[in-house]
Amino acid sequence: MIPISNHHKRNKTKIIASIAIPLLIIAIILYGLANRYLFEHVEVIVTPQNITTPAEPVKQSTVQADDWNYEDDNETIHIKKVTTGSGSDMITYYVADVTFKTTTNLLTAFAKNAFGTNIIENTSTIAANNNAVFAINGDYYGFRNDGVIIRSGTLYRDEPVRDGLALLSNGTMKSYNEENITSSTLLAEGTTNTFSFGPTLVTNGAVAGDFSSVTIDKNFGNRSIQNANPRTGIGMISPNHFLFIVVDGRASNYSRGMTLTEFANLFHELGAIEAYNLDGGGSSTMYFMGRVVNNPLGKSNERGVSDIIYIPNS
């Protein structure tokens, strides 16, 4: 047997180290990315708002409904599908016109009834689990770890960084700069829910401005939001009168999506005096009467999200 010299042993050790160390670095990087963007991190378990057993019989509301309309003693929902253009310039979108007569029955829910990061379910699943008659995806708060997140009157996150949206108990909504107003002030004003995505599309009855340099955040995997994309947004025509618009996109000869400018102009043309952009892309989903109304990405395939805005079934 030929003895292995110390020189050869050292070379072998160097070769192993030259392979093992880069692999270890890659493994650490991959784990860090998975931990940030894939692994669920539950911070708070939340009791659903609308799933309760009443202590005494509740008066049943008179309901009239079909595939595109719903009306009961408190709320009316009318949904319209609109197609414009043709060929590669075709746009397909859905407008839900919602009016509340007495109580502003606009609620929110978390995926899996939990607040945290990377906790997702399909919009339709969250909606069905919360007895919703109507729902849209929210701001996908769980993809990021900043923003001001108030839901159902509870403050869950207080890391101001961008323009947010506040829904108030008096049936109104307003956009605001998270860094210019405190969460305690928002709650004192009657804020029930906030959303942290944006940008603001319409404010005080006018289109909010130039959207050419809008950035939401710089998280891994983000794409530009300025170009034509699927969209989800919420607008207010007057107190207790809301518009919800979902635009399909990235589907050749079905719907190219909308630019932010087009989206803002659409809300303005429909009479919204306030409007705000929520999470779009593959998240953009409208749910009504037990079905997904739109066609996410032209593939009829929902993407899991962290939260929804919904109206419960009477």
mmCIF file of N, CA and C in Angstrom, residues 231-307:
data_model
loop_
_atom_site.group_PDB
_atom_site.id
_atom_site.type_symbol
_atom_site.label_atom_id
_atom_site.label_comp_id
_atom_site.label_asym_id
_atom_site.label_seq_id
_atom_site.Cartn_x
_atom_site.Cartn_y
_atom_site.Cartn_z
ATOM 1 N N ARG A 231 -56.124 43.435 -11.904
ATOM 2 C CA ARG A 231 -56.289 44.430 -10.840
ATOM 3 C C ARG A 231 -57.440 44.066 -9.905
ATOM 4 N N THR A 232 -57.298 44.491 -8.667
ATOM 5 C CA THR A 232 -58.400 44.482 -7.705
ATOM 6 C C THR A 232 -58.407 45.829 -7.010
ATOM 7 N N GLY A 233 -59.580 46.451 -6.918
ATOM 8 C CA GLY A 233 -59.659 47.745 -6.244
ATOM 9 C C GLY A 233 -61.010 47.950 -5.594
ATOM 10 N N ILE A 234 -61.043 48.898 -4.673
ATOM 11 C CA ILE A 234 -62.273 49.261 -3.972
ATOM 12 C C ILE A 234 -62.453 50.770 -4.074
ATOM 13 N N GLY A 235 -63.686 51.196 -4.293
ATOM 14 C CA GLY A 235 -63.982 52.622 -4.377
ATOM 15 C C GLY A 235 -65.256 52.948 -3.623
ATOM 16 N N MET A 236 -65.435 54.228 -3.336
ATOM 17 C CA MET A 236 -66.646 54.702 -2.658
ATOM 18 C C MET A 236 -67.285 55.801 -3.486
ATOM 19 N N ILE A 237 -68.578 55.653 -3.786
ATOM 20 C CA ILE A 237 -69.328 56.689 -4.481
ATOM 21 C C ILE A 237 -69.884 57.697 -3.480
ATOM 22 N N SER A 238 -70.394 57.173 -2.382
ATOM 23 C CA SER A 238 -70.906 57.986 -1.279
ATOM 24 C C SER A 238 -70.922 57.077 -0.050
ATOM 25 N N PRO A 239 -71.146 57.613 1.155
ATOM 26 C CA PRO A 239 -71.183 56.745 2.328
ATOM 27 C C PRO A 239 -72.130 55.559 2.125
ATOM 28 N N ASN A 240 -71.614 54.358 2.429
ATOM 29 C CA ASN A 240 -72.359 53.105 2.299
ATOM 30 C C ASN A 240 -72.692 52.725 0.857
ATOM 31 N N HIS A 241 -72.010 53.346 -0.095
ATOM 32 C CA HIS A 241 -72.169 52.978 -1.508
ATOM 33 C C HIS A 241 -70.772 52.739 -2.085
ATOM 34 N N PHE A 242 -70.454 51.469 -2.345
ATOM 35 C CA PHE A 242 -69.101 51.093 -2.724
ATOM 36 C C PHE A 242 -69.059 50.456 -4.107
ATOM 37 N N LEU A 243 -67.888 50.543 -4.724
ATOM 38 C CA LEU A 243 -67.591 49.842 -5.964
ATOM 39 C C LEU A 243 -66.416 48.899 -5.734
ATOM 40 N N PHE A 244 -66.526 47.699 -6.247
ATOM 41 C CA PHE A 244 -65.421 46.742 -6.224
ATOM 42 C C PHE A 244 -65.173 46.330 -7.674
ATOM 43 N N ILE A 245 -63.939 46.477 -8.125
ATOM 44 C CA ILE A 245 -63.624 46.140 -9.514
ATOM 45 C C ILE A 245 -62.475 45.137 -9.538
ATOM 46 N N VAL A 246 -62.672 44.078 -10.307
ATOM 47 C CA VAL A 246 -61.622 43.092 -10.550
ATOM 48 C C VAL A 246 -61.411 43.003 -12.056
ATOM 49 N N VAL A 247 -60.170 43.195 -12.477
ATOM 50 C CA VAL A 247 -59.807 43.159 -13.892
ATOM 51 C C VAL A 247 -58.996 41.904 -14.157
ATOM 52 N N ASP A 248 -59.416 41.122 -15.136
ATOM 53 C CA ASP A 248 -58.607 39.980 -15.546
ATOM 54 C C ASP A 248 -57.455 40.453 -16.423
ATOM 55 N N GLY A 249 -56.410 39.638 -16.523
ATOM 56 C CA GLY A 249 -55.266 40.063 -17.320
ATOM 57 C C GLY A 249 -54.280 38.960 -17.597
ATOM 58 N N ARG A 250 -53.265 39.323 -18.399
ATOM 59 C CA ARG A 250 -52.191 38.415 -18.817
ATOM 60 C C ARG A 250 -52.738 37.221 -19.588
ATOM 61 N N ALA A 251 -53.854 37.429 -20.284
ATOM 62 C CA ALA A 251 -54.462 36.356 -21.060
ATOM 63 C C ALA A 251 -54.698 36.861 -22.482
ATOM 64 N N SER A 252 -53.944 36.351 -23.428
ATOM 65 C CA SER A 252 -54.025 36.793 -24.820
ATOM 66 C C SER A 252 -55.434 36.618 -25.371
ATOM 67 N N ASN A 253 -55.932 37.656 -26.058
ATOM 68 C CA ASN A 253 -57.237 37.648 -26.710
ATOM 69 C C ASN A 253 -58.405 37.424 -25.748
ATOM 70 N N TYR A 254 -58.173 37.625 -24.461
ATOM 71 C CA TYR A 254 -59.269 37.592 -23.481
ATOM 72 C C TYR A 254 -59.239 38.852 -22.629
ATOM 73 N N SER A 255 -58.094 39.153 -22.066
ATOM 74 C CA SER A 255 -57.959 40.381 -21.285
ATOM 75 C C SER A 255 -56.492 40.659 -21.022
ATOM 76 N N ARG A 256 -56.048 41.827 -21.444
ATOM 77 C CA ARG A 256 -54.641 42.210 -21.238
ATOM 78 C C ARG A 256 -54.400 42.785 -19.866
ATOM 79 N N GLY A 257 -55.477 43.129 -19.122
ATOM 80 C CA GLY A 257 -55.321 43.825 -17.858
ATOM 81 C C GLY A 257 -55.405 45.327 -18.063
ATOM 82 N N MET A 258 -55.189 46.080 -16.987
ATOM 83 C CA MET A 258 -55.234 47.541 -17.056
ATOM 84 C C MET A 258 -53.986 48.135 -16.426
ATOM 85 N N THR A 259 -53.589 49.291 -16.949
ATOM 86 C CA THR A 259 -52.563 50.072 -16.284
ATOM 87 C C THR A 259 -53.195 50.742 -15.061
ATOM 88 N N LEU A 260 -52.376 51.247 -14.175
ATOM 89 C CA LEU A 260 -52.901 51.966 -13.012
ATOM 90 C C LEU A 260 -53.697 53.191 -13.433
ATOM 91 N N THR A 261 -53.233 53.875 -14.469
ATOM 92 C CA THR A 261 -53.952 55.058 -14.948
ATOM 93 C C THR A 261 -55.329 54.676 -15.467
ATOM 94 N N GLU A 262 -55.404 53.608 -16.250
ATOM 95 C CA GLU A 262 -56.694 53.129 -16.748
ATOM 96 C C GLU A 262 -57.612 52.722 -15.596
ATOM 97 N N PHE A 263 -57.042 52.070 -14.607
ATOM 98 C CA PHE A 263 -57.826 51.603 -13.460
ATOM 99 C C PHE A 263 -58.382 52.789 -12.678
ATOM 100 N N ALA A 264 -57.544 53.776 -12.430
ATOM 101 C CA ALA A 264 -57.995 54.976 -11.714
ATOM 102 C C ALA A 264 -59.077 55.701 -12.497
ATOM 103 N N ASN A 265 -58.868 55.836 -13.805
ATOM 104 C CA ASN A 265 -59.861 56.528 -14.636
ATOM 105 C C ASN A 265 -61.198 55.793 -14.638
ATOM 106 N N LEU A 266 -61.153 54.460 -14.600
ATOM 107 C CA LEU A 266 -62.384 53.683 -14.585
ATOM 108 C C LEU A 266 -63.183 53.964 -13.315
ATOM 109 N N PHE A 267 -62.527 53.938 -12.173
ATOM 110 C CA PHE A 267 -63.227 54.258 -10.921
ATOM 111 C C PHE A 267 -63.819 55.663 -10.983
ATOM 112 N N HIS A 268 -63.046 56.607 -11.493
ATOM 113 C CA HIS A 268 -63.504 57.990 -11.571
ATOM 114 C C HIS A 268 -64.719 58.110 -12.490
ATOM 115 N N GLU A 269 -64.663 57.431 -13.636
ATOM 116 C CA GLU A 269 -65.773 57.482 -14.590
ATOM 117 C C GLU A 269 -67.048 56.869 -14.020
ATOM 118 N N LEU A 270 -66.889 55.889 -13.128
ATOM 119 C CA LEU A 270 -68.050 55.229 -12.528
ATOM 120 C C LEU A 270 -68.587 55.979 -11.311
ATOM 121 N N GLY A 271 -67.979 57.113 -10.991
ATOM 122 C CA GLY A 271 -68.505 57.966 -9.940
ATOM 123 C C GLY A 271 -67.850 57.851 -8.586
ATOM 124 N N ALA A 272 -66.737 57.107 -8.477
ATOM 125 C CA ALA A 272 -66.057 56.980 -7.189
ATOM 126 C C ALA A 272 -65.371 58.289 -6.811
ATOM 127 N N ILE A 273 -65.583 58.725 -5.580
ATOM 128 C CA ILE A 273 -64.871 59.906 -5.086
ATOM 129 C C ILE A 273 -63.625 59.510 -4.300
ATOM 130 N N GLU A 274 -63.544 58.217 -3.938
ATOM 131 C CA GLU A 274 -62.352 57.648 -3.326
ATOM 132 C C GLU A 274 -62.151 56.269 -3.945
ATOM 133 N N ALA A 275 -60.894 55.891 -4.205
ATOM 134 C CA ALA A 275 -60.618 54.560 -4.726
ATOM 135 C C ALA A 275 -59.183 54.175 -4.385
ATOM 136 N N TYR A 276 -58.969 52.871 -4.208
ATOM 137 C CA TYR A 276 -57.668 52.389 -3.742
ATOM 138 C C TYR A 276 -57.362 51.062 -4.418
ATOM 139 N N ASN A 277 -56.111 50.886 -4.811
ATOM 140 C CA ASN A 277 -55.641 49.679 -5.475
ATOM 141 C C ASN A 277 -55.218 48.627 -4.456
ATOM 142 N N LEU A 278 -55.775 47.437 -4.572
ATOM 143 C CA LEU A 278 -55.405 46.319 -3.707
ATOM 144 C C LEU A 278 -54.474 45.374 -4.467
ATOM 145 N N ASP A 279 -54.146 44.251 -3.873
ATOM 146 C CA ASP A 279 -53.237 43.307 -4.522
ATOM 147 C C ASP A 279 -53.848 42.810 -5.831
ATOM 148 N N GLY A 280 -53.027 42.705 -6.862
ATOM 149 C CA GLY A 280 -53.515 42.286 -8.166
ATOM 150 C C GLY A 280 -52.805 41.052 -8.670
ATOM 151 N N GLY A 281 -52.559 41.020 -9.975
ATOM 152 C CA GLY A 281 -51.908 39.854 -10.559
ATOM 153 C C GLY A 281 -52.738 38.595 -10.370
ATOM 154 N N GLY A 282 -52.079 37.512 -10.050
ATOM 155 C CA GLY A 282 -52.764 36.242 -9.846
ATOM 156 C C GLY A 282 -53.682 36.229 -8.645
ATOM 157 N N SER A 283 -53.558 37.234 -7.782
ATOM 158 C CA SER A 283 -54.427 37.307 -6.601
ATOM 159 C C SER A 283 -55.828 37.800 -6.942
ATOM 160 N N SER A 284 -55.968 38.549 -8.045
ATOM 161 C CA SER A 284 -57.222 39.237 -8.344
ATOM 162 C C SER A 284 -58.375 38.255 -8.522
ATOM 163 N N THR A 285 -59.304 38.274 -7.562
ATOM 164 C CA THR A 285 -60.403 37.311 -7.549
ATOM 165 C C THR A 285 -61.670 37.969 -7.031
ATOM 166 N N MET A 286 -62.784 37.705 -7.716
ATOM 167 C CA MET A 286 -64.096 38.126 -7.226
ATOM 168 C C MET A 286 -64.956 36.885 -7.036
ATOM 169 N N TYR A 287 -65.544 36.791 -5.856
ATOM 170 C CA TYR A 287 -66.370 35.636 -5.470
ATOM 171 C C TYR A 287 -67.787 36.113 -5.216
ATOM 172 N N PHE A 288 -68.765 35.348 -5.738
ATOM 173 C CA PHE A 288 -70.169 35.727 -5.527
ATOM 174 C C PHE A 288 -71.056 34.490 -5.564
ATOM 175 N N MET A 289 -71.876 34.348 -4.563
ATOM 176 C CA MET A 289 -72.880 33.288 -4.498
ATOM 177 C C MET A 289 -72.271 31.900 -4.767
ATOM 178 N N GLY A 290 -71.147 31.637 -4.097
ATOM 179 C CA GLY A 290 -70.570 30.300 -4.144
ATOM 180 C C GLY A 290 -69.664 29.998 -5.318
ATOM 181 N N ARG A 291 -69.336 31.020 -6.136
ATOM 182 C CA ARG A 291 -68.471 30.742 -7.281
ATOM 183 C C ARG A 291 -67.498 31.898 -7.501
ATOM 184 N N VAL A 292 -66.395 31.618 -8.178
ATOM 185 C CA VAL A 292 -65.471 32.656 -8.608
ATOM 186 C C VAL A 292 -66.026 33.246 -9.890
ATOM 187 N N VAL A 293 -66.285 34.549 -9.867
ATOM 188 C CA VAL A 293 -66.932 35.225 -10.990
ATOM 189 C C VAL A 293 -65.964 35.442 -12.144
ATOM 190 N N ASN A 294 -64.748 35.888 -11.844
ATOM 191 C CA ASN A 294 -63.792 36.221 -12.905
ATOM 192 C C ASN A 294 -62.960 35.011 -13.295
ATOM 193 N N ASN A 295 -61.957 35.230 -14.110
ATOM 194 C CA ASN A 295 -61.103 34.160 -14.614
ATOM 195 C C ASN A 295 -59.647 34.526 -14.318
ATOM 196 N N PRO A 296 -59.164 34.206 -13.104
ATOM 197 C CA PRO A 296 -57.809 34.624 -12.712
ATOM 198 C C PRO A 296 -56.742 34.190 -13.719
ATOM 199 N N LEU A 297 -56.022 35.190 -14.238
ATOM 200 C CA LEU A 297 -54.939 34.992 -15.204
ATOM 201 C C LEU A 297 -55.392 34.267 -16.464
ATOM 202 N N GLY A 298 -56.727 34.221 -16.700
ATOM 203 C CA GLY A 298 -57.231 33.536 -17.871
ATOM 204 C C GLY A 298 -57.104 32.032 -17.793
ATOM 205 N N LYS A 299 -56.852 31.519 -16.589
ATOM 206 C CA LYS A 299 -56.621 30.079 -16.422
ATOM 207 C C LYS A 299 -57.615 29.438 -15.452
ATOM 208 N N SER A 300 -58.566 30.244 -14.951
ATOM 209 C CA SER A 300 -59.545 29.752 -13.965
ATOM 210 C C SER A 300 -58.848 29.062 -12.797
ATOM 211 N N ASN A 301 -57.736 29.630 -12.391
ATOM 212 C CA ASN A 301 -56.931 29.006 -11.344
ATOM 213 C C ASN A 301 -56.591 30.054 -10.293
ATOM 214 N N GLU A 302 -57.219 29.957 -9.124
ATOM 215 C CA GLU A 302 -56.980 30.926 -8.055
ATOM 216 C C GLU A 302 -55.581 30.786 -7.479
ATOM 217 N N ARG A 303 -55.075 31.912 -6.974
ATOM 218 C CA ARG A 303 -53.826 31.901 -6.221
ATOM 219 C C ARG A 303 -54.157 32.148 -4.761
ATOM 220 N N GLY A 304 -53.514 31.425 -3.883
ATOM 221 C CA GLY A 304 -53.748 31.613 -2.456
ATOM 222 C C GLY A 304 -53.381 33.018 -2.014
ATOM 223 N N VAL A 305 -54.188 33.584 -1.105
ATOM 224 C CA VAL A 305 -53.950 34.924 -0.575
ATOM 225 C C VAL A 305 -54.069 34.878 0.941
ATOM 226 N N SER A 306 -53.694 35.956 1.578
ATOM 227 C CA SER A 306 -53.689 35.981 3.037
ATOM 228 C C SER A 306 -54.970 36.545 3.644
ATOM 229 N N ASP A 307 -55.822 37.218 2.811
ATOM 230 C CA ASP A 307 -56.982 37.884 3.401
ATOM 231 C C ASP A 307 -57.999 38.260 2.343
#
